[in-house]
């Protein structure tokens, strides 16, 4: 049972239907299709509905959900069946097979692809090169076989027109080591004609539309499929647009598989040969027959690498050996020539297809495998076989296909019964007999020796003389007239749906099918004149020659009569059934919901017919066999233990069986179950639904409890983590701070004894938390260092130092040389060195001014040249006290020429060059322009000294007098 889907999607396992009737089956099938659930179980059988749209049910993520899981642990899926087959093969070393059946368009080919992709995805985890090569070839083989074995029909754009059985070999580790492909009953009659709206095999259209112009010309072909008789019916088909890209995909796949370029060219030539052969037409010329379009003969000879004369003779004549060993040539009639041409075209394509299959087999076959060294070689087989077919006109091909389905249906039911009986016996449960339709009677009708239809058909083909299809029908009426599953118009004259002398009807398990006997004799004989075989064998093309080994036989040599087509097919079916019976089977039953390829339409009658002929209802009955559901005790408890107080959260009983019994007894279901050795068997589906309902009610409570516990656990764990984090962070921060401080102490512990008091010591990088601390420390260090430097300066020099600092603040970067390196004398006019003659007179003048205005100190004095507004200069001197700026006349004993209170000075301007020009700006805009001169030494630079003295003075007086501004002019 699929346990992960709610009942709103229907029952995920048909075994759990309330009543096993067709109505309940169809109702559940329809509900699941409409809800987008295309897969449903019947025990271990998957019923697959074609969705006719792209779905999100496949891919790597979905594969991981199913890998290693039991069937009932995930919703129904192809991957679940593929995984079950793989696990049975790997764990129990048992050969397994997956049988995929259903009618055309039901999705069999796609299902086989997904199964192959799943097996490829879960194997070879170690990526061994040889295993990857085998996997790649197995996957690519699908592309090639689809091109040559599939065609568009009215029911399916990519219908498989052959049956495919593929063995995949695995080593003891479960990795694919090789494989083998068998093909069954290729519909070669499609080469000659197709139903309206259908096409020939894809390979022809891909060749015409996908190959290059140069290669097409070398094959003497044109692009238009309508130009060739065998492809004209599909020339306007809507698939032509994709044939070009598909041709490239097939060519690439053939290269990957291992086809050589010469072999691929030969395949294209053979396809071209068939197309040209279909256009060969014959005309009567008296008693003889001639070819109307003779130019085709030389083209065909070139393509088949044969002699034109031999090819022409083979098309027009037939070599016959007489009893005496003499060989004569018998000319064909027009009808015989057309028949021989068509038979040759069919045979060439069938041989080509078989050669391609054989060529793939030579690449993927297991090589150098020794069971003693490599362990047991196990197999997973995938059978993609045609489904039951009922057309408006059913012929020999439909007869063989439907016989195949009867044979496989019989095997299917027998294997299901055998599996069920073995499981009941293994579990110690009494088996109950199940009534079901046994189609052995229909199988015997077809294949029974001497009495079956195939035997009657072979007898008609072996009878001498002219035996017609009507005579074959009459023979069946005579021998099978009393069979309950056979009838014809002669035996039932009132049934006008059949035509006299043409139709017979078989009552198949899937329904009544009317067959037309027209063509049965010819198709069963499958006659191909030996002349064609010898012609192809004598070709110089090695590929074409390998396809016709019997052409080596001499025409005079007596050979055994070949088996008929029906007998060959019957023998292959018997061998296939024996092969499948030796393996553990898994089944995929494919159903198409409608004929319109709509993802929304569910055609109830169409689906009912498929359910009937697939025997799905009988499968449900056999599977239930008195018990609708069975599961191992541990799995049962794992799902339902919360519904019983004795088993939740874990039971304390000796075995899971006793715990299961306690759970069942508490619910009162003890009369509707049986206890096997390892499994619980439940009779009624309602018991399971009751348990599911109670479980669904408890799950939210359990989820809340688990969420509560889990959230608490997460919160406590987070709290522990945070505490640990903060503890680590605290220790780490302290470590960083300690390391930083120790490094700081180490670097600065000797700065007191350094000449520069640590100016050149580099500060270490601080942790982020101490960034501001380091900035403050730097400020404190600079203050300490300044204090250390200032402490050693004599008090008499402090005024000069302060003035220099003031000058630096305003002139740093503006004037390159401002006299900071020399000693500043300030009052130069009082200095005998500077003013040896007039120093005494200047001193008297200063004293007189002090007595008059009572100023505190002389800030600066020096000889200057005064420049007036008329650009005339005069020798003067300036005296700057703490209150006034005086302009003096040196030649008149330093007579005061102008007195300017310092409070009137608004600014001082100097240049950025080496000149000694200074401009005093005043409030009344009567500026004073001077230039220092008569300095000792002459190159002395006193501009910076004047600026520094003034700035320092104004800083000292503070807010009582406004500090003037200073500017520097650029030098021109």
PDB file of C-alpha atoms in Angstrom, residues 429-586:
ATOM      1  CA  UNK A 429      -1.682 -18.628   6.311  1.00  0.00           C
ATOM      2  CA  UNK A 430      -4.270 -20.922   4.733  1.00  0.00           C
ATOM      3  CA  UNK A 431      -4.683 -20.286   1.014  1.00  0.00           C
ATOM      4  CA  UNK A 432      -8.192 -19.665  -0.286  1.00  0.00           C
ATOM      5  CA  UNK A 433      -9.110 -20.643  -3.826  1.00  0.00           C
ATOM      6  CA  UNK A 434      -9.757 -17.662  -6.101  1.00  0.00           C
ATOM      7  CA  UNK A 435     -12.153 -17.700  -9.033  1.00  0.00           C
ATOM      8  CA  UNK A 436     -10.666 -16.000 -12.071  1.00  0.00           C
ATOM      9  CA  UNK A 437     -10.772 -16.323 -15.838  1.00  0.00           C
ATOM     10  CA  UNK A 438      -8.102 -18.755 -17.059  1.00  0.00           C
ATOM     11  CA  UNK A 439      -7.262 -17.897 -20.635  1.00  0.00           C
ATOM     12  CA  UNK A 440      -5.347 -21.138 -21.246  1.00  0.00           C
ATOM     13  CA  UNK A 441      -8.254 -22.223 -23.423  1.00  0.00           C
ATOM     14  CA  UNK A 442      -7.609 -19.272 -25.770  1.00  0.00           C
ATOM     15  CA  UNK A 443      -3.865 -19.928 -25.802  1.00  0.00           C
ATOM     16  CA  UNK A 444      -4.556 -23.547 -26.749  1.00  0.00           C
ATOM     17  CA  UNK A 445      -6.932 -22.370 -29.485  1.00  0.00           C
ATOM     18  CA  UNK A 446      -4.014 -20.595 -31.098  1.00  0.00           C
ATOM     19  CA  UNK A 447      -0.968 -22.749 -30.404  1.00  0.00           C
ATOM     20  CA  UNK A 448      -2.155 -26.296 -29.669  1.00  0.00           C
ATOM     21  CA  UNK A 449      -0.279 -28.799 -31.876  1.00  0.00           C
ATOM     22  CA  UNK A 450      -2.312 -30.217 -34.781  1.00  0.00           C
ATOM     23  CA  UNK A 451      -5.489 -28.465 -33.603  1.00  0.00           C
ATOM     24  CA  UNK A 452      -4.585 -24.814 -33.051  1.00  0.00           C
ATOM     25  CA  UNK A 453      -4.954 -22.000 -35.569  1.00  0.00           C
ATOM     26  CA  UNK A 454      -1.198 -21.778 -36.154  1.00  0.00           C
ATOM     27  CA  UNK A 455      -1.012 -25.501 -36.943  1.00  0.00           C
ATOM     28  CA  UNK A 456      -3.948 -25.212 -39.349  1.00  0.00           C
ATOM     29  CA  UNK A 457      -2.331 -22.199 -41.005  1.00  0.00           C
ATOM     30  CA  UNK A 458       1.020 -24.019 -41.369  1.00  0.00           C
ATOM     31  CA  UNK A 459      -0.755 -27.024 -42.826  1.00  0.00           C
ATOM     32  CA  UNK A 460      -2.425 -24.807 -45.419  1.00  0.00           C
ATOM     33  CA  UNK A 461       0.905 -23.232 -46.314  1.00  0.00           C
ATOM     34  CA  UNK A 462       2.561 -26.635 -46.765  1.00  0.00           C
ATOM     35  CA  UNK A 463      -0.210 -28.057 -48.926  1.00  0.00           C
ATOM     36  CA  UNK A 464       0.704 -28.370 -52.594  1.00  0.00           C
ATOM     37  CA  UNK A 465      -1.186 -26.530 -55.267  1.00  0.00           C
ATOM     38  CA  UNK A 466      -2.968 -23.232 -55.079  1.00  0.00           C
ATOM     39  CA  UNK A 467      -4.172 -22.767 -51.494  1.00  0.00           C
ATOM     40  CA  UNK A 468      -6.163 -19.604 -50.821  1.00  0.00           C
ATOM     41  CA  UNK A 469      -6.980 -17.707 -47.660  1.00  0.00           C
ATOM     42  CA  UNK A 470     -10.620 -18.752 -48.046  1.00  0.00           C
ATOM     43  CA  UNK A 471      -9.585 -22.401 -48.039  1.00  0.00           C
ATOM     44  CA  UNK A 472      -7.637 -21.786 -44.823  1.00  0.00           C
ATOM     45  CA  UNK A 473     -10.776 -20.237 -43.275  1.00  0.00           C
ATOM     46  CA  UNK A 474     -12.854 -23.208 -44.345  1.00  0.00           C
ATOM     47  CA  UNK A 475     -10.340 -25.559 -42.715  1.00  0.00           C
ATOM     48  CA  UNK A 476     -10.613 -23.623 -39.438  1.00  0.00           C
ATOM     49  CA  UNK A 477     -14.398 -23.731 -39.594  1.00  0.00           C
ATOM     50  CA  UNK A 478     -14.251 -27.495 -39.966  1.00  0.00           C
ATOM     51  CA  UNK A 479     -11.739 -28.146 -37.167  1.00  0.00           C
ATOM     52  CA  UNK A 480     -12.640 -25.378 -34.692  1.00  0.00           C
ATOM     53  CA  UNK A 481     -16.370 -25.021 -35.296  1.00  0.00           C
ATOM     54  CA  UNK A 482     -17.279 -26.342 -31.866  1.00  0.00           C
ATOM     55  CA  UNK A 483     -14.707 -24.316 -29.925  1.00  0.00           C
ATOM     56  CA  UNK A 484     -16.450 -21.882 -27.535  1.00  0.00           C
ATOM     57  CA  UNK A 485     -14.017 -19.047 -28.341  1.00  0.00           C
ATOM     58  CA  UNK A 486     -14.045 -19.367 -32.143  1.00  0.00           C
ATOM     59  CA  UNK A 487     -16.706 -18.391 -34.648  1.00  0.00           C
ATOM     60  CA  UNK A 488     -17.129 -17.165 -38.242  1.00  0.00           C
ATOM     61  CA  UNK A 489     -19.933 -15.987 -40.533  1.00  0.00           C
ATOM     62  CA  UNK A 490     -20.482 -19.533 -41.731  1.00  0.00           C
ATOM     63  CA  UNK A 491     -20.831 -20.798 -38.165  1.00  0.00           C
ATOM     64  CA  UNK A 492     -23.009 -17.840 -37.146  1.00  0.00           C
ATOM     65  CA  UNK A 493     -24.917 -16.851 -40.263  1.00  0.00           C
ATOM     66  CA  UNK A 494     -26.992 -14.223 -38.438  1.00  0.00           C
ATOM     67  CA  UNK A 495     -23.930 -12.171 -37.439  1.00  0.00           C
ATOM     68  CA  UNK A 496     -23.686  -9.706 -40.299  1.00  0.00           C
ATOM     69  CA  UNK A 497     -20.663  -7.925 -38.767  1.00  0.00           C
ATOM     70  CA  UNK A 498     -18.526 -10.663 -40.366  1.00  0.00           C
ATOM     71  CA  UNK A 499     -18.185 -11.327 -44.089  1.00  0.00           C
ATOM     72  CA  UNK A 500     -18.586 -14.775 -45.678  1.00  0.00           C
ATOM     73  CA  UNK A 501     -15.353 -16.378 -46.748  1.00  0.00           C
ATOM     74  CA  UNK A 502     -13.186 -13.705 -45.184  1.00  0.00           C
ATOM     75  CA  UNK A 503     -13.691 -13.129 -41.457  1.00  0.00           C
ATOM     76  CA  UNK A 504     -13.391 -15.190 -38.294  1.00  0.00           C
ATOM     77  CA  UNK A 505     -13.678 -14.103 -34.675  1.00  0.00           C
ATOM     78  CA  UNK A 506     -11.833 -15.089 -31.516  1.00  0.00           C
ATOM     79  CA  UNK A 507     -13.370 -14.409 -28.116  1.00  0.00           C
ATOM     80  CA  UNK A 508     -10.254 -13.130 -26.354  1.00  0.00           C
ATOM     81  CA  UNK A 509     -10.210 -12.509 -22.633  1.00  0.00           C
ATOM     82  CA  UNK A 510     -10.051  -8.818 -23.527  1.00  0.00           C
ATOM     83  CA  UNK A 511     -13.016  -8.945 -25.898  1.00  0.00           C
ATOM     84  CA  UNK A 512     -14.080 -10.241 -29.270  1.00  0.00           C
ATOM     85  CA  UNK A 513     -11.747  -9.536 -32.204  1.00  0.00           C
ATOM     86  CA  UNK A 514     -12.719 -10.101 -35.831  1.00  0.00           C
ATOM     87  CA  UNK A 515      -9.833 -11.033 -38.152  1.00  0.00           C
ATOM     88  CA  UNK A 516      -9.695 -10.967 -41.925  1.00  0.00           C
ATOM     89  CA  UNK A 517      -7.883 -13.989 -43.367  1.00  0.00           C
ATOM     90  CA  UNK A 518      -6.802 -12.028 -46.430  1.00  0.00           C
ATOM     91  CA  UNK A 519      -3.012 -12.169 -46.610  1.00  0.00           C
ATOM     92  CA  UNK A 520      -2.639 -14.791 -43.826  1.00  0.00           C
ATOM     93  CA  UNK A 521      -1.148 -17.384 -46.212  1.00  0.00           C
ATOM     94  CA  UNK A 522       1.361 -14.999 -47.832  1.00  0.00           C
ATOM     95  CA  UNK A 523       2.382 -13.364 -44.569  1.00  0.00           C
ATOM     96  CA  UNK A 524       2.847 -16.730 -42.901  1.00  0.00           C
ATOM     97  CA  UNK A 525       4.933 -18.089 -45.753  1.00  0.00           C
ATOM     98  CA  UNK A 526       6.914 -14.804 -45.817  1.00  0.00           C
ATOM     99  CA  UNK A 527       8.305 -15.903 -49.182  1.00  0.00           C
ATOM    100  CA  UNK A 528      11.492 -14.315 -50.454  1.00  0.00           C
ATOM    101  CA  UNK A 529      13.085 -15.786 -53.557  1.00  0.00           C
ATOM    102  CA  UNK A 530      16.556 -17.217 -53.067  1.00  0.00           C
ATOM    103  CA  UNK A 531      17.795 -14.995 -55.894  1.00  0.00           C
ATOM    104  CA  UNK A 532      17.547 -11.900 -53.693  1.00  0.00           C
ATOM    105  CA  UNK A 533      19.435 -13.621 -50.886  1.00  0.00           C
ATOM    106  CA  UNK A 534      22.251 -14.610 -53.205  1.00  0.00           C
ATOM    107  CA  UNK A 535      22.337 -11.104 -54.711  1.00  0.00           C
ATOM    108  CA  UNK A 536      22.734  -9.460 -51.314  1.00  0.00           C
ATOM    109  CA  UNK A 537      25.254 -12.040 -50.110  1.00  0.00           C
ATOM    110  CA  UNK A 538      27.440 -11.316 -53.141  1.00  0.00           C
ATOM    111  CA  UNK A 539      27.446  -7.570 -52.346  1.00  0.00           C
ATOM    112  CA  UNK A 540      30.836  -5.984 -51.666  1.00  0.00           C
ATOM    113  CA  UNK A 541      29.272  -4.042 -48.771  1.00  0.00           C
ATOM    114  CA  UNK A 542      30.271  -6.098 -45.679  1.00  0.00           C
ATOM    115  CA  UNK A 543      27.248  -4.894 -43.662  1.00  0.00           C
ATOM    116  CA  UNK A 544      24.774  -5.930 -46.327  1.00  0.00           C
ATOM    117  CA  UNK A 545      26.615  -9.219 -46.891  1.00  0.00           C
ATOM    118  CA  UNK A 546      26.458 -10.097 -43.169  1.00  0.00           C
ATOM    119  CA  UNK A 547      22.679  -9.773 -43.222  1.00  0.00           C
ATOM    120  CA  UNK A 548      22.215 -12.607 -45.743  1.00  0.00           C
ATOM    121  CA  UNK A 549      24.341 -15.601 -44.665  1.00  0.00           C
ATOM    122  CA  UNK A 550      21.912 -18.065 -46.303  1.00  0.00           C
ATOM    123  CA  UNK A 551      22.779 -16.536 -49.675  1.00  0.00           C
ATOM    124  CA  UNK A 552      25.918 -18.658 -49.637  1.00  0.00           C
ATOM    125  CA  UNK A 553      23.839 -21.805 -50.241  1.00  0.00           C
ATOM    126  CA  UNK A 554      23.942 -23.050 -53.819  1.00  0.00           C
ATOM    127  CA  UNK A 555      20.657 -23.026 -55.710  1.00  0.00           C
ATOM    128  CA  UNK A 556      21.007 -26.733 -56.454  1.00  0.00           C
ATOM    129  CA  UNK A 557      21.556 -27.643 -52.809  1.00  0.00           C
ATOM    130  CA  UNK A 558      18.566 -29.206 -51.076  1.00  0.00           C
ATOM    131  CA  UNK A 559      17.694 -27.307 -47.905  1.00  0.00           C
ATOM    132  CA  UNK A 560      15.221 -27.798 -45.118  1.00  0.00           C
ATOM    133  CA  UNK A 561      11.961 -25.945 -45.486  1.00  0.00           C
ATOM    134  CA  UNK A 562      12.145 -22.804 -43.337  1.00  0.00           C
ATOM    135  CA  UNK A 563       9.722 -22.362 -40.476  1.00  0.00           C
ATOM    136  CA  UNK A 564       6.704 -20.166 -41.100  1.00  0.00           C
ATOM    137  CA  UNK A 565       6.370 -16.703 -39.597  1.00  0.00           C
ATOM    138  CA  UNK A 566       3.614 -17.805 -37.190  1.00  0.00           C
ATOM    139  CA  UNK A 567       5.622 -20.791 -35.959  1.00  0.00           C
ATOM    140  CA  UNK A 568       8.748 -18.673 -35.500  1.00  0.00           C
ATOM    141  CA  UNK A 569       6.732 -16.167 -33.504  1.00  0.00           C
ATOM    142  CA  UNK A 570       5.091 -18.903 -31.427  1.00  0.00           C
ATOM    143  CA  UNK A 571       8.476 -20.436 -30.640  1.00  0.00           C
ATOM    144  CA  UNK A 572       9.861 -17.046 -29.626  1.00  0.00           C
ATOM    145  CA  UNK A 573       6.841 -16.479 -27.356  1.00  0.00           C
ATOM    146  CA  UNK A 574       7.270 -19.901 -25.737  1.00  0.00           C
ATOM    147  CA  UNK A 575      10.957 -19.139 -25.119  1.00  0.00           C
ATOM    148  CA  UNK A 576      10.100 -15.683 -23.780  1.00  0.00           C
ATOM    149  CA  UNK A 577       7.502 -17.090 -21.382  1.00  0.00           C
ATOM    150  CA  UNK A 578       9.946 -19.718 -20.135  1.00  0.00           C
ATOM    151  CA  UNK A 579      12.560 -17.000 -19.645  1.00  0.00           C
ATOM    152  CA  UNK A 580      10.175 -14.746 -17.731  1.00  0.00           C
ATOM    153  CA  UNK A 581       8.899 -17.638 -15.609  1.00  0.00           C
ATOM    154  CA  UNK A 582      12.437 -18.214 -14.322  1.00  0.00           C
ATOM    155  CA  UNK A 583      12.644 -14.647 -12.999  1.00  0.00           C
ATOM    156  CA  UNK A 584      10.921 -12.749 -10.216  1.00  0.00           C
ATOM    157  CA  UNK A 585       8.433 -10.568 -12.112  1.00  0.00           C
ATOM    158  CA  UNK A 586       7.347  -6.957 -11.608  1.00  0.00           C
TER     159      UNK A 586
END
